[in-house]
Coordinates of C-alpha atoms and ligand atoms in Angstrom, one line a residue:
Chain A
X1 CA 34.5 -20.7 -23.8
X2 CA 34.2 -18.1 -21.0
X3 CA 34.4 -14.5 -22.0
X4 CA 34.4 -12.0 -19.1
X5 CA 34.7 -8.3 -19.7
X6 CA 34.9 -5.5 -17.2
X7 CA 33.0 -7.4 -14.7
X8 CA 31.9 -5.7 -11.5
X9 CA 30.1 -7.7 -8.7
X10 CA 29.1 -6.3 -5.4
X11 CA 27.6 -7.3 -2.1
X12 CA 25.8 -4.4 -1.1
X13 CA 28.4 -1.6 -0.9
X14 CA 31.3 -3.9 -0.9
X15 CA 32.8 -4.5 -4.5
X16 CA 34.1 -7.9 -4.7
X17 CA 35.1 -7.8 -8.5
X18 CA 36.5 -4.7 -9.8
X19 CA 36.5 -4.5 -13.6
X20 CA 37.6 -7.9 -14.2
X21 CA 38.5 -9.3 -17.6
X22 CA 39.4 -12.8 -18.3
X23 CA 39.1 -15.3 -21.3
X24 CA 39.1 -19.1 -21.4
X25 CA 39.1 -20.4 -25.1
X26 CA 37.1 -23.4 -25.9
X27 CA 38.9 -26.6 -25.1
X28 CA 41.5 -24.7 -22.9
X29 CA 42.1 -25.2 -19.3
X30 CA 43.1 -22.0 -17.4
X31 CA 44.0 -21.5 -13.9
X32 CA 42.8 -18.7 -11.5
X33 CA 45.0 -18.1 -8.5
X34 CA 44.6 -15.7 -5.5
X35 CA 44.6 -15.4 -1.7
X36 CA 41.4 -15.8 0.4
X37 CA 38.9 -13.1 -0.2
X38 CA 40.3 -12.1 -3.5
X39 CA 37.0 -12.7 -5.2
X40 CA 37.6 -16.1 -6.9
X41 CA 34.3 -17.7 -5.7
X42 CA 32.3 -14.5 -6.5
X43 CA 33.6 -15.0 -10.0
X44 CA 32.7 -18.7 -9.9
X45 CA 29.2 -17.9 -8.7
X46 CA 28.6 -15.2 -11.3
X47 CA 29.7 -17.4 -14.0
X48 CA 27.1 -20.1 -12.9
X49 CA 24.4 -17.3 -13.0
X50 CA 23.9 -17.3 -9.1
X51 CA 25.1 -13.7 -8.8
X52 CA 24.0 -10.7 -10.8
X53 CA 26.9 -8.4 -12.1
X54 CA 26.6 -4.8 -11.3
X55 CA 28.1 -4.1 -14.6
X56 CA 30.1 -5.7 -17.4
X57 CA 29.5 -8.9 -19.4
X58 CA 29.7 -12.5 -19.0
X59 CA 29.6 -14.8 -22.2
X60 CA 29.5 -18.7 -21.9
X61 CA 29.8 -20.8 -24.9
X62 CA 27.5 -23.8 -24.1
X63 CA 26.4 -25.3 -20.6
X64 CA 28.5 -24.3 -17.7
X65 CA 28.7 -26.5 -14.5
X66 CA 30.3 -25.5 -11.2
X67 CA 32.0 -27.6 -8.6
X68 CA 31.3 -25.2 -5.8
X69 CA 33.8 -24.3 -3.1
X70 CA 33.3 -26.9 -0.1
X71 CA 31.8 -29.6 -2.5
X72 CA 28.1 -28.5 -1.3
X73 CA 26.5 -31.9 -1.6
X74 CA 22.8 -33.0 -0.4
X75 CA 24.2 -34.6 2.6
X76 CA 21.4 -36.8 3.5
X77 CA 20.9 -38.0 0.0
X78 CA 22.6 -41.0 -1.6
X79 CA 25.4 -40.5 -4.0
X80 CA 23.2 -41.8 -6.8
X81 CA 20.5 -39.1 -5.9
X82 CA 23.1 -36.4 -5.7
X83 CA 24.3 -37.4 -9.2
X84 CA 20.7 -37.6 -10.5
X85 CA 20.0 -34.1 -9.3
X86 CA 23.1 -32.9 -11.2
X87 CA 21.2 -33.9 -14.5
X88 CA 18.6 -31.3 -13.6
X89 CA 19.7 -29.2 -16.6
X90 CA 20.5 -31.8 -19.0
X91 CA 17.7 -34.2 -18.3
X92 CA 20.3 -37.0 -17.8
X93 CA 18.9 -38.7 -14.8
X94 CA 20.8 -42.1 -14.9
X95 CA 24.0 -41.9 -12.7
X96 CA 25.7 -44.4 -14.8
X97 CA 26.6 -41.5 -17.1
X98 CA 28.9 -40.4 -14.3
X99 CA 30.0 -43.9 -13.4
X100 CA 31.4 -44.2 -16.9
X101 CA 33.4 -41.1 -16.4
X102 CA 34.5 -41.6 -12.8
X103 CA 34.1 -45.4 -12.1
X104 CA 35.1 -44.9 -8.4
X105 CA 31.5 -43.3 -8.0
X106 CA 29.7 -46.7 -9.0
X107 CA 31.1 -48.1 -5.6
X108 CA 29.9 -45.2 -3.6
X109 CA 26.5 -45.0 -5.2
X110 CA 24.2 -46.1 -2.4
X111 CA 26.3 -44.3 0.6
X112 CA 25.0 -41.1 2.1
X113 CA 26.9 -38.2 0.6
X114 CA 27.4 -36.6 4.2
X115 CA 29.4 -39.6 5.6
X116 CA 32.1 -39.7 2.8
X117 CA 35.5 -38.5 3.0
X118 CA 36.5 -35.2 1.6
X119 CA 38.2 -36.6 -1.3
X120 CA 35.1 -39.0 -2.1
X121 CA 32.8 -36.0 -1.5
X122 CA 34.9 -34.0 -4.2
X123 CA 34.5 -36.8 -6.5
X124 CA 30.8 -36.8 -6.2
X125 CA 30.7 -33.1 -6.6
X126 CA 32.8 -33.6 -9.7
X127 CA 30.4 -36.3 -11.0
X128 CA 27.3 -34.2 -10.3
X129 CA 28.7 -31.4 -12.4
X130 CA 29.4 -33.7 -15.2
X131 CA 25.8 -35.2 -15.1
X132 CA 24.7 -31.8 -16.8
X133 CA 27.0 -32.6 -19.6
X134 CA 28.7 -29.4 -19.6
X135 CA 31.0 -27.8 -22.2
X136 CA 32.5 -25.5 -19.7
X137 CA 33.5 -26.6 -15.9
X138 CA 34.4 -24.2 -13.3
X139 CA 36.1 -25.9 -10.3
X140 CA 36.5 -23.7 -7.2
X141 CA 39.3 -24.8 -5.0
X142 CA 39.7 -28.6 -6.2
X143 CA 42.4 -29.6 -3.7
X144 CA 41.3 -27.7 -0.6
X145 CA 41.5 -29.9 2.3
X146 CA 42.6 -33.1 0.4
X147 CA 45.6 -35.3 0.7
X148 CA 47.9 -34.8 -2.3
X149 CA 47.3 -38.4 -3.7
X150 CA 43.7 -37.8 -3.7
X151 CA 44.1 -34.4 -5.3
X152 CA 46.3 -36.1 -8.0
X153 CA 43.7 -38.6 -8.7
X154 CA 41.0 -35.7 -9.3
X155 CA 43.5 -33.8 -11.2
X156 CA 44.1 -36.8 -13.6
X157 CA 40.5 -37.1 -14.3
X158 CA 40.0 -33.4 -15.0
X159 CA 42.9 -33.3 -17.3
X160 CA 41.7 -36.4 -19.2
X161 CA 38.4 -34.8 -19.8
X162 CA 39.9 -31.7 -20.9
X163 CA 42.2 -33.7 -23.3
X164 CA 39.9 -36.2 -24.6
X165 CA 36.5 -34.6 -24.6
X166 CA 37.6 -30.9 -25.1
X167 CA 36.0 -29.9 -22.0
X168 CA 36.7 -26.2 -21.2
X169 CA 38.0 -25.7 -17.7
X170 CA 38.6 -22.7 -15.3
X171 CA 40.5 -24.1 -12.4
X172 CA 40.4 -22.0 -9.2
X173 CA 43.2 -22.9 -7.0
X174 CA 45.2 -21.8 -4.1
X175 CA 47.8 -24.7 -4.8
X176 CA 49.8 -22.9 -7.6
X177 CA 52.0 -25.9 -8.2
X178 CA 49.0 -27.9 -9.1
X179 CA 47.5 -25.2 -11.3
X180 CA 50.9 -24.7 -13.0
X181 CA 51.1 -28.5 -13.6
X182 CA 47.5 -28.8 -15.1
X183 CA 47.2 -25.3 -17.1
X184 CA 49.1 -23.6 -19.7
X185 CA 47.9 -20.1 -18.7
X186 CA 46.9 -18.6 -15.4
X187 CA 45.2 -15.3 -14.0
X188 CA 46.0 -14.0 -10.7
X189 CA 43.3 -12.2 -8.7
X190 CA 44.0 -9.9 -5.7
X191 CA 41.3 -7.8 -4.0
X192 CA 38.8 -8.2 -6.6
X193 CA 41.3 -7.3 -9.7
X194 CA 43.4 -9.1 -12.1
X195 CA 47.0 -8.3 -11.0
X196 CA 48.7 -10.7 -13.4
X197 CA 48.1 -13.1 -16.3
X198 CA 50.2 -15.0 -18.4
X199 CA 51.6 -18.4 -19.3
X200 CA 52.2 -20.5 -16.3
X201 CA 55.8 -21.0 -17.3
X202 CA 56.5 -17.3 -17.1
X203 CA 54.4 -16.7 -13.9
X204 CA 56.3 -19.5 -12.1
X205 CA 59.4 -17.4 -12.7
X206 CA 57.7 -14.0 -11.7
X207 CA 59.3 -13.4 -8.4
X208 CA 56.0 -11.8 -7.0
X209 CA 54.0 -14.9 -8.0
X210 CA 56.8 -17.4 -7.0
X211 CA 57.0 -15.4 -3.6
X212 CA 53.3 -15.3 -2.8
X213 CA 52.1 -18.7 -4.3
X214 CA 55.2 -21.0 -4.6
X215 CA 57.5 -19.7 -1.7
X216 CA 57.8 -21.0 1.6
X217 CA 54.0 -21.1 1.8
X218 CA 52.1 -24.5 2.0
X219 CA 51.7 -25.6 -1.5
Chain B
X1 CA -14.0 -50.4 27.4
X2 CA -16.1 -49.7 24.3
X3 CA -16.2 -46.1 25.3
X4 CA -12.4 -46.0 25.5
X5 CA -12.2 -47.5 22.0
X6 CA -14.7 -45.1 20.6
X7 CA -12.6 -42.3 22.0
X8 CA -9.4 -43.9 20.7
X9 CA -10.8 -44.0 17.2
X10 CA -12.3 -40.6 17.4
X11 CA -8.9 -39.3 18.8
X12 CA -7.1 -40.8 15.8
X13 CA -9.5 -39.2 13.3
X14 CA -9.0 -35.8 14.9
X15 CA -5.2 -36.7 15.0
X16 CA -5.4 -37.4 11.3
X17 CA -6.7 -34.0 10.5
X18 CA -4.1 -32.4 12.6
X19 CA -1.4 -34.4 10.9
X20 CA -2.6 -33.4 7.6
X21 CA -2.3 -29.8 8.5
X22 CA 1.0 -30.4 10.1
X23 CA 2.1 -32.3 7.1
X24 CA 1.7 -29.2 5.1
X25 CA 3.7 -27.1 7.8
X26 CA 6.7 -29.7 7.3
X27 CA 6.5 -29.7 3.6
X28 CA 6.7 -25.9 3.4
X29 CA 9.3 -25.6 6.2
X30 CA 11.5 -28.4 4.5
X31 CA 11.6 -26.8 1.2
X32 CA 11.7 -23.0 2.2
X33 CA 12.8 -22.7 5.6
X34 CA 9.5 -20.8 6.4
X35 CA 7.0 -21.5 9.2
X36 CA 3.7 -21.1 7.6
X37 CA 1.3 -19.6 10.1
X38 CA -1.4 -19.3 7.3
X39 CA -1.5 -23.2 7.2
X40 CA -4.8 -23.4 9.4
X41 CA -6.4 -21.0 7.0
X42 CA -6.3 -23.4 4.0
X43 CA -8.2 -25.9 6.0
X44 CA -10.9 -23.3 7.0
X45 CA -11.1 -22.0 3.4
X46 CA -11.5 -25.4 2.0
X47 CA -14.3 -26.3 4.8
X48 CA -16.2 -23.2 4.1
X49 CA -16.0 -23.8 0.3
X50 CA -17.2 -27.3 0.8
X51 CA -20.3 -26.0 2.8
X52 CA -21.2 -23.8 0.1
X53 CA -20.6 -25.9 -2.7
X54 CA -22.6 -28.8 -1.3
X55 CA -25.5 -26.1 -0.3
X56 CA -25.6 -25.0 -3.9
X57 CA -26.5 -28.6 -4.7
X58 CA -23.1 -29.9 -6.1
X59 CA -22.6 -33.5 -5.7
X60 CA -20.2 -34.9 -3.2
X61 CA -16.6 -35.8 -4.6
X62 CA -17.0 -32.7 -7.1
X63 CA -17.3 -30.3 -4.1
X64 CA -14.6 -31.9 -2.1
X65 CA -12.2 -31.9 -5.0
X66 CA -13.0 -28.3 -6.0
X67 CA -12.7 -27.1 -2.3
X68 CA -9.3 -28.8 -2.0
X69 CA -8.1 -27.1 -5.3
X70 CA -9.3 -23.6 -4.0
X71 CA -7.2 -24.3 -0.9
X72 CA -4.3 -25.3 -3.0
X73 CA -4.7 -22.1 -5.0
X74 CA -4.8 -20.1 -1.5
X75 CA -1.6 -22.0 -0.7
X76 CA 0.1 -20.9 -3.9
X77 CA -1.0 -17.1 -3.5
X78 CA 0.4 -17.3 0.1
X79 CA 3.7 -18.6 -1.3
X80 CA 3.8 -15.8 -4.0
X81 CA 3.3 -13.3 -1.1
X82 CA 5.7 -15.1 1.3
X83 CA 8.5 -16.4 -1.0
X84 CA 7.7 -15.0 -4.2
X85 CA 10.4 -12.3 -4.0
X86 CA 14.1 -13.5 -4.1
X87 CA 16.0 -12.7 -1.0
X88 CA 13.1 -12.7 1.6
X89 CA 14.4 -14.0 4.8
X90 CA 12.5 -17.1 6.3
X91 CA 11.6 -14.6 9.2
X92 CA 10.1 -11.8 7.1
X93 CA 8.2 -14.8 5.2
X94 CA 6.8 -16.1 8.5
X95 CA 5.4 -12.5 9.2
X96 CA 4.0 -12.5 5.8
X97 CA 2.2 -15.6 6.4
X98 CA 0.8 -14.2 9.8
X99 CA -0.5 -11.3 7.8
X100 CA -2.0 -13.6 5.1
X101 CA -3.8 -15.4 7.9
X102 CA -5.4 -11.9 9.2
X103 CA -6.2 -10.9 5.6
X104 CA -8.0 -14.2 5.1
X105 CA -10.2 -13.4 8.1
X106 CA -11.5 -10.3 6.5
X107 CA -12.2 -12.2 3.2
X108 CA -13.9 -15.2 4.8
X109 CA -16.2 -13.1 6.9
X110 CA -17.2 -11.1 3.8
X111 CA -17.9 -14.2 1.9
X112 CA -19.3 -16.7 4.6
X113 CA -20.1 -14.4 7.5
X114 CA -18.8 -15.3 11.0
X115 CA -21.2 -18.3 12.0
X116 CA -19.7 -21.6 12.1
X117 CA -20.7 -23.8 9.1
X118 CA -20.9 -27.5 8.7
X119 CA -21.2 -29.8 5.7
X120 CA -22.8 -33.2 5.5
X121 CA -20.0 -36.1 5.3
X122 CA -20.2 -39.8 5.2
X123 CA -23.7 -40.7 7.1
X124 CA -24.0 -43.7 9.4
X125 CA -21.8 -45.5 11.8
X126 CA -20.4 -48.9 12.1
X127 CA -19.8 -51.0 15.3
X128 CA -16.2 -52.3 15.8
X129 CA -15.6 -54.7 18.8
X130 CA -18.7 -53.2 20.5
X131 CA -17.5 -49.5 19.9
X132 CA -19.7 -47.3 17.5
X133 CA -17.6 -45.3 15.1
X134 CA -18.7 -42.7 12.6
X135 CA -18.1 -43.6 9.0
X136 CA -16.8 -40.2 8.6
X137 CA -14.2 -40.9 11.2
X138 CA -13.0 -43.9 9.2
X139 CA -12.8 -41.9 6.1
X140 CA -10.5 -39.5 7.7
X141 CA -8.3 -42.3 8.9
X142 CA -8.2 -43.8 5.5
X143 CA -7.4 -40.8 3.4
X144 CA -4.9 -39.6 5.8
X145 CA -3.1 -42.9 5.7
X146 CA -3.2 -42.7 1.8
X147 CA -2.0 -39.1 1.7
X148 CA 1.0 -39.8 3.8
X149 CA 2.0 -42.9 1.8
X150 CA 1.6 -40.8 -1.3
X151 CA 3.8 -38.1 0.2
X152 CA 6.5 -40.7 1.1
X153 CA 6.5 -42.0 -2.4
X154 CA 6.5 -38.5 -4.0
X155 CA 9.6 -37.5 -1.9
X156 CA 11.4 -40.4 -1.7
X157 CA 10.9 -42.0 -5.2
X158 CA 10.2 -39.1 -7.8
X159 CA 12.8 -36.9 -9.3
X160 CA 10.6 -33.7 -8.5
X161 CA 10.3 -34.9 -4.9
X162 CA 14.0 -35.2 -4.7
X163 CA 14.5 -31.8 -6.2
X164 CA 12.1 -30.4 -3.6
X165 CA 14.0 -32.2 -0.9
X166 CA 17.4 -30.7 -2.2
X167 CA 16.1 -27.4 -1.8
X168 CA 15.6 -28.1 1.8
X169 CA 19.0 -29.9 2.2
X170 CA 21.2 -27.4 0.6
X171 CA 19.5 -24.5 -1.2
X172 CA 22.9 -23.2 -2.6
X173 CA 23.7 -26.6 -4.0
X174 CA 20.1 -26.8 -5.6
X175 CA 20.7 -23.5 -7.2
X176 CA 24.2 -24.6 -8.3
X177 CA 22.6 -27.8 -10.2
X178 CA 20.1 -25.3 -11.7
X179 CA 17.0 -26.0 -9.6
X180 CA 14.8 -22.8 -9.2
X181 CA 14.3 -22.7 -5.6
X182 CA 11.8 -20.0 -5.8
X183 CA 9.6 -22.1 -8.0
X184 CA 10.0 -25.0 -5.8
X185 CA 9.0 -23.1 -2.8
X186 CA 5.9 -21.9 -4.5
X187 CA 5.2 -25.6 -5.3
X188 CA 5.6 -26.5 -1.8
X189 CA 3.1 -23.7 -0.7
X190 CA 0.6 -25.2 -3.0
X191 CA 1.2 -28.6 -1.8
X192 CA 0.7 -27.3 1.7
X193 CA -2.6 -25.6 0.7
X194 CA -3.7 -28.9 -0.8
X195 CA -3.0 -30.7 2.4
X196 CA -4.7 -28.3 4.6
X197 CA -7.5 -28.3 2.2
X198 CA -7.9 -32.0 2.5
X199 CA -7.8 -31.6 6.2
X200 CA -10.7 -29.0 6.2
X201 CA -12.8 -31.0 3.9
X202 CA -12.5 -34.0 6.0
X203 CA -13.1 -32.1 9.5
X204 CA -16.0 -29.9 8.5
X205 CA -18.7 -32.7 8.6
X206 CA -17.1 -33.6 12.2
X207 CA -17.0 -30.2 13.9
X208 CA -18.3 -27.1 12.3
X209 CA -15.8 -24.6 10.9
X210 CA -15.6 -20.7 11.1
X211 CA -13.3 -18.1 10.0
X212 CA -11.3 -18.5 13.3
X213 CA -11.1 -22.2 13.7
X214 CA -7.5 -21.8 12.1
X215 CA -6.1 -20.9 15.5
X216 CA -7.0 -24.1 17.0
X217 CA -5.8 -26.0 13.9
X218 CA -2.5 -24.3 13.6
X219 CA -1.8 -24.7 17.4
X220 CA -2.5 -28.2 17.3
X221 CA -0.6 -28.7 13.8
X222 CA 2.4 -26.7 15.0
X223 CA 2.6 -28.7 18.1
X224 CA 2.7 -31.8 16.0
X225 CA 5.4 -30.5 13.7
X226 CA 7.5 -29.3 16.3
X227 CA 7.6 -32.7 17.6
X228 CA 8.8 -33.8 14.2
X229 CA 11.4 -30.9 14.3
X230 CA 9.3 -29.3 11.5
X231 CA 11.2 -31.6 9.1
X232 CA 10.2 -35.3 9.7
X233 CA 6.8 -36.3 8.2
X234 CA 6.7 -39.6 10.0
X235 CA 7.4 -38.2 13.5
X236 CA 5.0 -35.5 12.7
X237 CA 2.3 -37.9 12.1
X238 CA 3.1 -39.9 15.3
X239 CA 2.9 -36.7 17.3
X240 CA -0.5 -35.5 15.7
X241 CA -2.0 -38.9 16.3
X242 CA -0.9 -38.7 20.0
X243 CA -2.1 -35.2 20.3
X244 CA -5.5 -36.3 18.8
X245 CA -5.8 -39.0 21.0
X246 CA -4.8 -37.1 24.2
X247 CA -7.4 -34.3 23.5
X248 CA -10.1 -36.7 22.6
X249 CA -9.6 -38.5 25.8
X250 CA -9.4 -35.5 28.0
X251 CA -12.7 -34.3 26.4
X252 CA -14.2 -37.8 26.8
X253 CA -13.4 -38.1 30.3
X254 CA -14.7 -34.6 31.3
X255 CA -11.8 -32.1 30.7
X256 CA -13.2 -30.8 27.3
X257 CA -12.4 -27.3 27.9
X258 CA -8.8 -27.8 28.2
X259 CA -8.0 -29.3 24.7
X260 CA -5.9 -26.2 23.5
X261 CA -4.0 -26.0 26.8
X262 CA -3.1 -29.8 26.1
X263 CA -1.8 -28.9 22.9
X264 CA 0.1 -25.8 23.9
X265 CA 1.6 -27.4 27.1
X266 CA 2.9 -30.4 24.9
X267 CA 4.3 -27.9 22.3
X268 CA 6.3 -26.0 25.0
X269 CA 7.6 -29.2 26.5
X270 CA 8.8 -30.4 23.1
X271 CA 10.3 -27.0 22.2
X272 CA 12.2 -26.8 25.3
X273 CA 13.5 -30.4 25.0
X274 CA 14.5 -29.8 21.4
X275 CA 16.1 -26.5 22.0
X276 CA 18.4 -28.1 24.6
X277 CA 19.2 -30.9 22.2
X278 CA 19.6 -29.4 18.7
X279 CA 22.3 -26.6 18.1
X280 CA 21.0 -23.8 16.0
X281 CA 22.1 -24.6 12.3
X282 CA 22.5 -22.0 9.9
X283 CA 23.2 -22.7 6.4
X284 CA 25.7 -20.8 4.5
X285 CA 24.3 -19.3 1.4
X286 CA 25.5 -17.2 -1.5
Ligands
LIG301 N1 27.7 -13.5 0.5 C1 28.5 -12.5 0.8 N2 28.2 -11.5 1.4 C2 28.9 -10.4 1.4 N3 30.3 -10.2 1.2 C3 30.9 -11.6 0.7 C4 30.1 -12.7 0.4 N4 30.8 -13.4 -0.1 C5 31.9 -13.2 -0.3 N5 32.1 -11.9 0.2 C6 33.2 -11.0 0.4 O1 33.5 -10.8 -1.0 C7 35.0 -10.9 -1.1 C8 35.4 -12.0 -2.0 O2 35.1 -13.4 -1.5 P1 35.2 -14.5 -2.2 O3 34.8 -14.4 -3.7 O4 34.6 -15.7 -1.5 O5 36.8 -14.7 -2.4 P2 37.6 -16.0 -2.4 O6 36.8 -17.1 -3.2 O7 38.8 -15.6 -3.5 O8 38.2 -16.4 -1.2 C9 35.6 -11.1 0.3 O9 35.9 -9.9 0.8 C10 34.5 -11.7 1.1 O10 34.2 -11.2 2.4
LIG302 MG1 36.6 -19.1 -2.5

């Protein structure tokens, strides 16, 4: 589970997260929506322990893995080495652990990560996160820059892990349709604050949310 | 002809010592992004240590290993000063390493005085194809070959080596998977100290070392490391060997007073060429 209470995170004097409170129960898959600059990645990095909060509390039930925005692979290394390094925390160094969960990775194992397509890179980032055998997974922008069929494939794996293995997921997305398809609940973050939260079914009917995230804009 | 061969092998030995120091520069730069200007100091510290330890009557082997370990410790301490605090930029760290180098002068003069010191190495010489080669030169070449082979295995094959490379490749991603990049930086500095120390121990029997020898060493090593764009060990090794041979030839054929200019000139040419070729890459970090 993820429990965030009254979290404040700043970059110098600029406040990126302003008293954010958010919960993801164990085994739940929850979406976090919001425009660019809302503070989503800041939250992801804080959950991963890479940023120190100015105040507030963060509680994580079990090991957390992050699929960072922009994949962030080790470009000069092979896919297998990228995956092996994902096991730094768990001690799981054999990439076949990831191949079992994401079979497509086995075919890519010897390729250099930097030359792969965006979708393949996201798959590697996904596998690398799983190598740490996480209880909680934070995905920062799963679909960013990917073709719809590629996104659907990745989303299918994510939903499967959540359903079958009870993986707790916080899915950060700008594609609200995808988020609403995958998750039952969602939070909407704007300018560092949670402005709306609730069941996806209700949020989809909320004119403000629908206008900003489902309307004429690209989905 | 035999004079040429002698100069060539002597030059290779000199190049090997440069390569070891340059190797330390590359390891530290790859992992931390810092150019370590105290790198020559590690060799000086090890050279002065080995001369003292042998002078105290300690046997060969023990003295050399102890001196190399002292250099590794010096590397670790330099690392603590340069990258020990999270959030130090590579440029600030570089300035710190310059400061460490100057501080080391004071410590070295207090402990060893300002006169050059030597140490006995492997005695004797062998005759190869009509050229006389000092055994110590062959030792330098052999040890350097072994060290570079081990480095390649360490970085290419071991999990820890890959984690170190990961810090260089994408420091943010390294932290995402849980690698302590600060600790890895310290490890890189210790490894740099170790490499510098090996160079110092090997070189001291060939040319006496004093507190300020580090300037010659670092200029040569920096030239070689820049040749390998501060990241590529094999190119660095090639650059160092080329430099060593060029300088020894220059000295052998009567231009001995221009050794440092050869290194500086080469370095400037390489830097200009590389500045034109490589765009300044900046890694986005959180
Ligand atoms: N490393 C940083 N230094 C300073 N400000 C930053 C940094 N990273 C993000 N910000 C700022 O914090 C705010 C939130 O950014 P971010 O968390 O990346 O938003 P999102 O992921 O929702 O697009 C933005 O105003 C951004 O400019
Ligand atoms: Mg973001």
